[in-house]
PDB file of C-alpha atoms in Angstrom:
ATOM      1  CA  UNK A   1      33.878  25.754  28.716  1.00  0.00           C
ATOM      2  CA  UNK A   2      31.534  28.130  27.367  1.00  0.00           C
ATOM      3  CA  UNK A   3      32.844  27.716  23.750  1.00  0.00           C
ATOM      4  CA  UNK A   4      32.110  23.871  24.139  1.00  0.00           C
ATOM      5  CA  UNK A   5      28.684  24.672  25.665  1.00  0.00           C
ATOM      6  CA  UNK A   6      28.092  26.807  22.513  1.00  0.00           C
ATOM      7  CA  UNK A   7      28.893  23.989  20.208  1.00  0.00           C
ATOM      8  CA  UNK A   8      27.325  21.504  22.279  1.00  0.00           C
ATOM      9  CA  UNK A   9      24.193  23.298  21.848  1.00  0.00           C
ATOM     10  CA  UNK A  10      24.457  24.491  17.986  1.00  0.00           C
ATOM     11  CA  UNK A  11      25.092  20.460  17.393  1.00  0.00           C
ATOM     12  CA  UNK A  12      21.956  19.810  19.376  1.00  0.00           C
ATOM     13  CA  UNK A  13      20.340  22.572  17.233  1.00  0.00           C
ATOM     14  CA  UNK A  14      21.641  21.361  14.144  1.00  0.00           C
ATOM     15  CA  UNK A  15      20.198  17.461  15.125  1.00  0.00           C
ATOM     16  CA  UNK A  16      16.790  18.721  15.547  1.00  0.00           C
ATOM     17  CA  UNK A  17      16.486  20.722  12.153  1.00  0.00           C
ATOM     18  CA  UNK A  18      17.651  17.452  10.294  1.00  0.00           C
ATOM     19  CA  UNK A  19      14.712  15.884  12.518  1.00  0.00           C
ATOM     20  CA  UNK A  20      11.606  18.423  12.182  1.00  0.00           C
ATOM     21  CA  UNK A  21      12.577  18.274   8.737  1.00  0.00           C
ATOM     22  CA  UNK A  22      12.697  14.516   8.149  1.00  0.00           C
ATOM     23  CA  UNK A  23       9.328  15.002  10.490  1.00  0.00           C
ATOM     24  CA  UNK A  24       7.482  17.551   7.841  1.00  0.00           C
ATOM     25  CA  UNK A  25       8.503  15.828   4.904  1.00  0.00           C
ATOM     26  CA  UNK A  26       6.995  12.756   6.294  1.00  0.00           C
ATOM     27  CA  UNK A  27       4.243  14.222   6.692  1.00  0.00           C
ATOM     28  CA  UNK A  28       3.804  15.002   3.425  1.00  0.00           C
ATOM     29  CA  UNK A  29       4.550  11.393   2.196  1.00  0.00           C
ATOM     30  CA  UNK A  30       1.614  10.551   4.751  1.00  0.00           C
ATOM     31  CA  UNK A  31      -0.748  13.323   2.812  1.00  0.00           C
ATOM     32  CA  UNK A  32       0.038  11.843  -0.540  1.00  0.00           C
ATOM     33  CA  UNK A  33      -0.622   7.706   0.967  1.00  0.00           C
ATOM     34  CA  UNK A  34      -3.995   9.042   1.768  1.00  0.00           C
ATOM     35  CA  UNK A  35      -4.903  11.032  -1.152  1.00  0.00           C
ATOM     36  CA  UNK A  36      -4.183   7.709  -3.119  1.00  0.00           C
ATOM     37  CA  UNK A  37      -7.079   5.470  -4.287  1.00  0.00           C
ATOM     38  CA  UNK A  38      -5.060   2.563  -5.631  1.00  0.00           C
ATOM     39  CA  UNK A  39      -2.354  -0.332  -5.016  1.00  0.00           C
ATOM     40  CA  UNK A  40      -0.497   0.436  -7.653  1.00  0.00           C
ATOM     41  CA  UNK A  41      -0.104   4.170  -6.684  1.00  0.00           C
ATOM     42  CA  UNK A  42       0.992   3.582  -3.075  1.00  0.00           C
ATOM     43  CA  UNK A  43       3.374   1.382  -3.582  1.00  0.00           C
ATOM     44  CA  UNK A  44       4.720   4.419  -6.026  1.00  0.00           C
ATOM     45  CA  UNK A  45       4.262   6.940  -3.800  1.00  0.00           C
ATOM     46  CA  UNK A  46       6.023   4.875  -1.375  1.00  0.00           C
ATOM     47  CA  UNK A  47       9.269   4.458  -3.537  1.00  0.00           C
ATOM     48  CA  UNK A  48       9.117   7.784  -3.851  1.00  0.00           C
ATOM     49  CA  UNK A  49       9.444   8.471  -0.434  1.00  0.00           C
ATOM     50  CA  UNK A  50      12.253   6.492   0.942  1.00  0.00           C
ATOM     51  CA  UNK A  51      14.135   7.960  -1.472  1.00  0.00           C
ATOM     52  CA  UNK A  52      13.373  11.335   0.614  1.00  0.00           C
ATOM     53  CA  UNK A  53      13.148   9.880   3.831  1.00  0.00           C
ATOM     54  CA  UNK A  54      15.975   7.100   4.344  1.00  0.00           C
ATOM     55  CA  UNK A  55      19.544   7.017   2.419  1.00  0.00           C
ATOM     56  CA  UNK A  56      19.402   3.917   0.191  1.00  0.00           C
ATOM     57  CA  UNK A  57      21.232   2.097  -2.481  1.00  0.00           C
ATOM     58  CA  UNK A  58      18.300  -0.266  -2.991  1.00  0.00           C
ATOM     59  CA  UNK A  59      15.034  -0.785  -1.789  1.00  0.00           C
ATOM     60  CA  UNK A  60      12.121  -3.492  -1.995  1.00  0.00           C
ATOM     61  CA  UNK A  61       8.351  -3.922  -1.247  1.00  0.00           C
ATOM     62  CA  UNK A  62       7.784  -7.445  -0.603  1.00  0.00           C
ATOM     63  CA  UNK A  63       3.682  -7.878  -0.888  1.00  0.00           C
ATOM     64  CA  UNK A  64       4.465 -11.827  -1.132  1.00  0.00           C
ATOM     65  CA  UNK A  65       6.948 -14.044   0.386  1.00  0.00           C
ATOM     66  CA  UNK A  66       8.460 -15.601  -2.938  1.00  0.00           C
ATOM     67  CA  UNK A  67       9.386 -12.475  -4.778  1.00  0.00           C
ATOM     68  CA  UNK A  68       9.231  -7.976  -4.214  1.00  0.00           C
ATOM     69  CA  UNK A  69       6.037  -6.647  -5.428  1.00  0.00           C
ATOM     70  CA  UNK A  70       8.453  -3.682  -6.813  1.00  0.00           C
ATOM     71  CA  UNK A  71      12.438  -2.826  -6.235  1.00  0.00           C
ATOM     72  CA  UNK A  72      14.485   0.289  -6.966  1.00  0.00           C
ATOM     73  CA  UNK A  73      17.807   1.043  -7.256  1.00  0.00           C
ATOM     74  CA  UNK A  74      19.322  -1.775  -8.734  1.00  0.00           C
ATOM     75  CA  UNK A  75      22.255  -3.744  -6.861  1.00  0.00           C
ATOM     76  CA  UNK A  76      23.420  -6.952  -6.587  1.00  0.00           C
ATOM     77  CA  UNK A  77      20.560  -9.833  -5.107  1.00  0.00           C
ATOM     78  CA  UNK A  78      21.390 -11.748  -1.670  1.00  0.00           C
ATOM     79  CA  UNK A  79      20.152 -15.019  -1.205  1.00  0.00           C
ATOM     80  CA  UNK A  80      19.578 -13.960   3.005  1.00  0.00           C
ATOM     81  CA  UNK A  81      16.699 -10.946   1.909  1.00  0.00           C
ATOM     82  CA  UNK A  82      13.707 -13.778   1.516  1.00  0.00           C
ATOM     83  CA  UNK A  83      14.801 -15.695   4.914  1.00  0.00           C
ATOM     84  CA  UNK A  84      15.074 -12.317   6.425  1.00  0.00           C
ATOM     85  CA  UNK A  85      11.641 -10.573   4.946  1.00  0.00           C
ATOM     86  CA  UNK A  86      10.228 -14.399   6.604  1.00  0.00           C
ATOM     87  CA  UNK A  87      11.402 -13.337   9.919  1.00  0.00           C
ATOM     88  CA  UNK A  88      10.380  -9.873   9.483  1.00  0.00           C
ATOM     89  CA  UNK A  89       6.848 -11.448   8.636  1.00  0.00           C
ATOM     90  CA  UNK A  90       6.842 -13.894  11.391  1.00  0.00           C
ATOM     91  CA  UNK A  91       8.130 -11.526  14.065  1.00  0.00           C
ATOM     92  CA  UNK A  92       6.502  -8.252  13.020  1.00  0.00           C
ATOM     93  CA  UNK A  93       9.157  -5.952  14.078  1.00  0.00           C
ATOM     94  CA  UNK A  94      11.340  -4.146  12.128  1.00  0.00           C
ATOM     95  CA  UNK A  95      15.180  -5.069  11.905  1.00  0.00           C
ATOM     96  CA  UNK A  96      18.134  -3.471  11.343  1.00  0.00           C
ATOM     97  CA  UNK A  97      21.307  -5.421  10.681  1.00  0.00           C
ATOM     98  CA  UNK A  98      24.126  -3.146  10.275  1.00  0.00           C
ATOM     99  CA  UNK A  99      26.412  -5.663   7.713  1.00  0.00           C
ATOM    100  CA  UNK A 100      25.200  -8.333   5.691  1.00  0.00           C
ATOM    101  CA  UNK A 101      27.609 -11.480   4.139  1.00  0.00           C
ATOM    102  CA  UNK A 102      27.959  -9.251   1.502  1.00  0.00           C
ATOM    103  CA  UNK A 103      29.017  -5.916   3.480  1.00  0.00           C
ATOM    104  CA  UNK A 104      25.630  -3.741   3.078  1.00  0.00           C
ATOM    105  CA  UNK A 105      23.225  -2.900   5.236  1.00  0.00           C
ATOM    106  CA  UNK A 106      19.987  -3.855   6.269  1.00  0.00           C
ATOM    107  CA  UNK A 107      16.778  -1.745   7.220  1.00  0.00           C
ATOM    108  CA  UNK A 108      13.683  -3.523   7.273  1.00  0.00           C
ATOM    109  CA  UNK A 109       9.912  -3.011   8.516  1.00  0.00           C
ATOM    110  CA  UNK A 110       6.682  -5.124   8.421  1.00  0.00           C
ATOM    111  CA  UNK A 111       3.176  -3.597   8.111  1.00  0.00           C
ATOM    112  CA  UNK A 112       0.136  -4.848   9.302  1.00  0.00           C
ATOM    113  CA  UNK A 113      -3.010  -5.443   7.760  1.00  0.00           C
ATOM    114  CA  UNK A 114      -5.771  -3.729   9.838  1.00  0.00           C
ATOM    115  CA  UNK A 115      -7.652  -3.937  11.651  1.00  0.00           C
ATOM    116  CA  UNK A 116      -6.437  -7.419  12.123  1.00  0.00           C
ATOM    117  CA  UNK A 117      -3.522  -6.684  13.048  1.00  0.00           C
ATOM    118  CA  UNK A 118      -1.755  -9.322  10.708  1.00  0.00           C
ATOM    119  CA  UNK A 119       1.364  -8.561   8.912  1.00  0.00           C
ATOM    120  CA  UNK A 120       1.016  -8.417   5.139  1.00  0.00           C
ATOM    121  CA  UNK A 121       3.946  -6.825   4.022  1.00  0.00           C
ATOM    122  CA  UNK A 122       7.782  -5.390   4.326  1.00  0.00           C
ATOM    123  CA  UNK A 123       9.153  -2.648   2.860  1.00  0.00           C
ATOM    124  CA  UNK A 124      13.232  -3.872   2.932  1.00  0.00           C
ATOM    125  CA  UNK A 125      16.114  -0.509   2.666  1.00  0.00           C
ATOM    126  CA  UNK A 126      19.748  -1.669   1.455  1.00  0.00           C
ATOM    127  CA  UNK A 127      22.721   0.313   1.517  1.00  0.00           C
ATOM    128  CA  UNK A 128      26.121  -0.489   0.093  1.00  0.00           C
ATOM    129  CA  UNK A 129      28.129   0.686   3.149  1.00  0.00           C
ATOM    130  CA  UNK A 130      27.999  -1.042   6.485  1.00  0.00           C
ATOM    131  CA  UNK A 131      26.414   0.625   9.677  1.00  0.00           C
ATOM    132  CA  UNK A 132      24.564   2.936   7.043  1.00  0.00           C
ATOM    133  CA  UNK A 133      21.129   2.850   9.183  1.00  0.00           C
ATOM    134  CA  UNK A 134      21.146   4.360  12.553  1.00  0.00           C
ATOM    135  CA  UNK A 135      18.142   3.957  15.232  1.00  0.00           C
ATOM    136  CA  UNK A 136      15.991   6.835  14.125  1.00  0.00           C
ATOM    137  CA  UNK A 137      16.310   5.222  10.074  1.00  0.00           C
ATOM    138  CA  UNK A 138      14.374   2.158  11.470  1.00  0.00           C
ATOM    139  CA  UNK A 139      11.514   4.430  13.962  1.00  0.00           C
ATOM    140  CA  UNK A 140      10.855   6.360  10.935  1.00  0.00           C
ATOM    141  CA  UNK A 141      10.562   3.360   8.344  1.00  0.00           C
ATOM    142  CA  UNK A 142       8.648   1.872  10.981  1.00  0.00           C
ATOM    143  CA  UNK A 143       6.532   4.538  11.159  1.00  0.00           C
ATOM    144  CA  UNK A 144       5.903   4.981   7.594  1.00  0.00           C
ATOM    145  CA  UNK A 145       5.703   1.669   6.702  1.00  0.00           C
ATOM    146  CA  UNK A 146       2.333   1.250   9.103  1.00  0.00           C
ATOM    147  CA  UNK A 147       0.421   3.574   7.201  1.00  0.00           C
ATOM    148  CA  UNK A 148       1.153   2.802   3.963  1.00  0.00           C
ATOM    149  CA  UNK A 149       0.214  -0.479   5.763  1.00  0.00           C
ATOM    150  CA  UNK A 150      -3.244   1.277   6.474  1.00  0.00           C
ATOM    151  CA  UNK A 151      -3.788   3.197   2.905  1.00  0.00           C
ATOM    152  CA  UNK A 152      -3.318  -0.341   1.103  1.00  0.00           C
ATOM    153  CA  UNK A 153      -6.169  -2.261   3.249  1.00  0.00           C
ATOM    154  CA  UNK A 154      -8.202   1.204   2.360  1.00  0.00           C
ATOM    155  CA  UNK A 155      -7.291   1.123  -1.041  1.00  0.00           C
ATOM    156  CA  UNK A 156      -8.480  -2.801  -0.684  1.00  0.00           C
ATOM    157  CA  UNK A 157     -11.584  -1.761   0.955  1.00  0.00           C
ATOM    158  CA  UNK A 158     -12.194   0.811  -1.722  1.00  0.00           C
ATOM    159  CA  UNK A 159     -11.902  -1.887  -4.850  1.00  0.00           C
ATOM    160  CA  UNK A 160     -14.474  -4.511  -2.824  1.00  0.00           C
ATOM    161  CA  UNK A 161     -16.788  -1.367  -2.567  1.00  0.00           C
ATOM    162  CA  UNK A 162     -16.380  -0.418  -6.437  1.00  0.00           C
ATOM    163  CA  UNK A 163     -16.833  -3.951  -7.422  1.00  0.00           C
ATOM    164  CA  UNK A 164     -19.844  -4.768  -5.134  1.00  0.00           C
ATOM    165  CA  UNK A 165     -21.060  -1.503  -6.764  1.00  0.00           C
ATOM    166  CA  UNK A 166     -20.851  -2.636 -10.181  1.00  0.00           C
ATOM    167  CA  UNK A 167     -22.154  -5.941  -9.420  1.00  0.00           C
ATOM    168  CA  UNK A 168     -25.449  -3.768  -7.850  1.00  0.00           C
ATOM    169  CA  UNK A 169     -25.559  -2.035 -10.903  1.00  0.00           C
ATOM    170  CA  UNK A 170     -25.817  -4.589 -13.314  1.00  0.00           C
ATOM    171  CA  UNK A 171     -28.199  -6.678 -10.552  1.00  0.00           C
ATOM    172  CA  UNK A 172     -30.100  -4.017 -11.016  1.00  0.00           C
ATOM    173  CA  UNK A 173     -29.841  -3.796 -14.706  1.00  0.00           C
ATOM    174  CA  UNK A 174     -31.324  -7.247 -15.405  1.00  0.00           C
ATOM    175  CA  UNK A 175     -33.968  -6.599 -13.023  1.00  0.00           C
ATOM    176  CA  UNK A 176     -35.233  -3.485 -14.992  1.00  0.00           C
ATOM    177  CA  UNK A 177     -35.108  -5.799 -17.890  1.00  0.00           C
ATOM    178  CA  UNK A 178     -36.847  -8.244 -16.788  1.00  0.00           C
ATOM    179  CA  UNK A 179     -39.678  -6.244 -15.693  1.00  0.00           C
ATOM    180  CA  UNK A 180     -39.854  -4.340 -19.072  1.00  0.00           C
ATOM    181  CA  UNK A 181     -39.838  -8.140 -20.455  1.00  0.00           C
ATOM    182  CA  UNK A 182     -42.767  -9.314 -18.387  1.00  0.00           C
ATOM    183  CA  UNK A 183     -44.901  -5.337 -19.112  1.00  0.00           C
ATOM    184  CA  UNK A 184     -44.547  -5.925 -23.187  1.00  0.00           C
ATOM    185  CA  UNK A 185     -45.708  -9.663 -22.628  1.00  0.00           C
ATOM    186  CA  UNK A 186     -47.995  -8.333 -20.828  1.00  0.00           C
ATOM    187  CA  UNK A 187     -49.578  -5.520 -23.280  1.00  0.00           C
ATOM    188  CA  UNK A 188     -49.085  -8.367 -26.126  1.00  0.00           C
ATOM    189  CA  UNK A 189     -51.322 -10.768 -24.195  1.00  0.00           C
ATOM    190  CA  UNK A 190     -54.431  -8.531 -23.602  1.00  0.00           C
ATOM    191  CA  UNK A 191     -54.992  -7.957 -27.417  1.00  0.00           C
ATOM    192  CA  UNK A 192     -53.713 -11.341 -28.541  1.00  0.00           C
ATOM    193  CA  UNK A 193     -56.171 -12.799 -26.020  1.00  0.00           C
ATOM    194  CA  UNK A 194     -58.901 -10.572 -27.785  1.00  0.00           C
ATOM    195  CA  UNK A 195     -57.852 -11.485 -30.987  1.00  0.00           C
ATOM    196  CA  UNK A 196     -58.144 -15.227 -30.227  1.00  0.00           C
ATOM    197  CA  UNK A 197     -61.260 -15.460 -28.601  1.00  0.00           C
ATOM    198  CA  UNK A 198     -63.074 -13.185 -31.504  1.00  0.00           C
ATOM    199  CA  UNK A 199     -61.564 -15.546 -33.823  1.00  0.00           C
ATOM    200  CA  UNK A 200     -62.743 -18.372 -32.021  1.00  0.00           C
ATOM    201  CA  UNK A 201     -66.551 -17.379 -32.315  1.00  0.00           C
ATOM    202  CA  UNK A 202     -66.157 -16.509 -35.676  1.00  0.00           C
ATOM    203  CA  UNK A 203     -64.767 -20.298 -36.064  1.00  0.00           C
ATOM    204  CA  UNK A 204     -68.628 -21.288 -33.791  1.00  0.00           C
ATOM    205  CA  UNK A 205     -70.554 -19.963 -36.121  1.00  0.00           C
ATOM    206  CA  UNK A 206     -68.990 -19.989 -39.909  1.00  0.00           C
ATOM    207  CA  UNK A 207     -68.714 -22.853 -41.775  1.00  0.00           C
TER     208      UNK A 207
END
């Protein structure tokens, strides 16, 4: 009995290792989201780190309903991904449907656009095995999946500001000229003016 308690334990152990570890490297996945500045970047950073976080064959970012904004991995394409990325979109929960028609797996997980709450995305997980995804997969997609939810509308955010910036900028540009327009018109017209009415009394009293 002992012996079995002993096991029972070092299997318990064991279990939460795998987590904290899953845990810390997700925090670092989290670090590198919000050190990024761009779309582009995120959605790399976030390839990168389900191939850390959550065993794969393929995976998808679906920014759109029609096609993935980017894919890894390769495999075969299922007609049922779009209708289920729809639901996943529609619903906003994540879903995990252990064998498709075609025998992989399915891990799925919406993000939402804050502070709206709105879903704008879903980051879709395939594996060529059945039952490949287990409960903690999905919690920790799901959990990913919301920030890099959170880093794109900043990223978003961070464009508008740059281009409202730049439109400031060269607002302020053309003002500047046009006030450096209207001071040399102005420095012209005082000695033209001069000039035109010492010419005009020279016309009053020469023939």
């Amino acid at each position: 009995e002992e012996n079995r308690q002993l096991q029972h334990t070092r299997a318990e152990s064991h279990q939460l290792a795998g987590q904290v570890t899953l845990l810390n490297e997700l925090l670092v996945c989290s670090q590198q989201l919000f050190s990024a500045l761009e779309g582009d970047r995120l959605l790399e950073i976030c390839q990168q780190a389900m191939l850390q976080l959550v065993p794969r064959q393929q995976g998808q970012i679906w920014l759109q309903s029609d096609r993935p904004a980017r894919q890894w991995g390769g495999g075969r394409e299922n007609q049922e991904i779009p209708g289920l990325v729809a639901r996943l979109v529609q619903s906003g929960v994540p879903l995990l449907i252990p064998r498709l028609s075609d025998g992989r797996s399915f891990l799925g997980a919406p993000f939402p656009a804050f502070p709206r709450q709105t879903v704008q995305g879903a980051v879709v997980l395939l594996h060529d095995q059945a039952d490949a995804y287990q409960r903690e997969h999905q919690d920790l997609l799901l959990l990913f999946v919301q920030q890099l939810g959170l880093a794109l509308v900043n990223a978003a955010y961070l464009k508008q500001v740059v281009e409202t910036q730049s439109q400031l900028v060269q607002s302020s540009k053309m003002t500047a000229v046009g006030q450096l327009a209207a001071g040399v018109a102005h420095e012209l017209n005082s000695p033209l003016g001069a000039i035109a009415l010492s010419l005009e009394s020279v016309a009053a009293t020469v023939e």
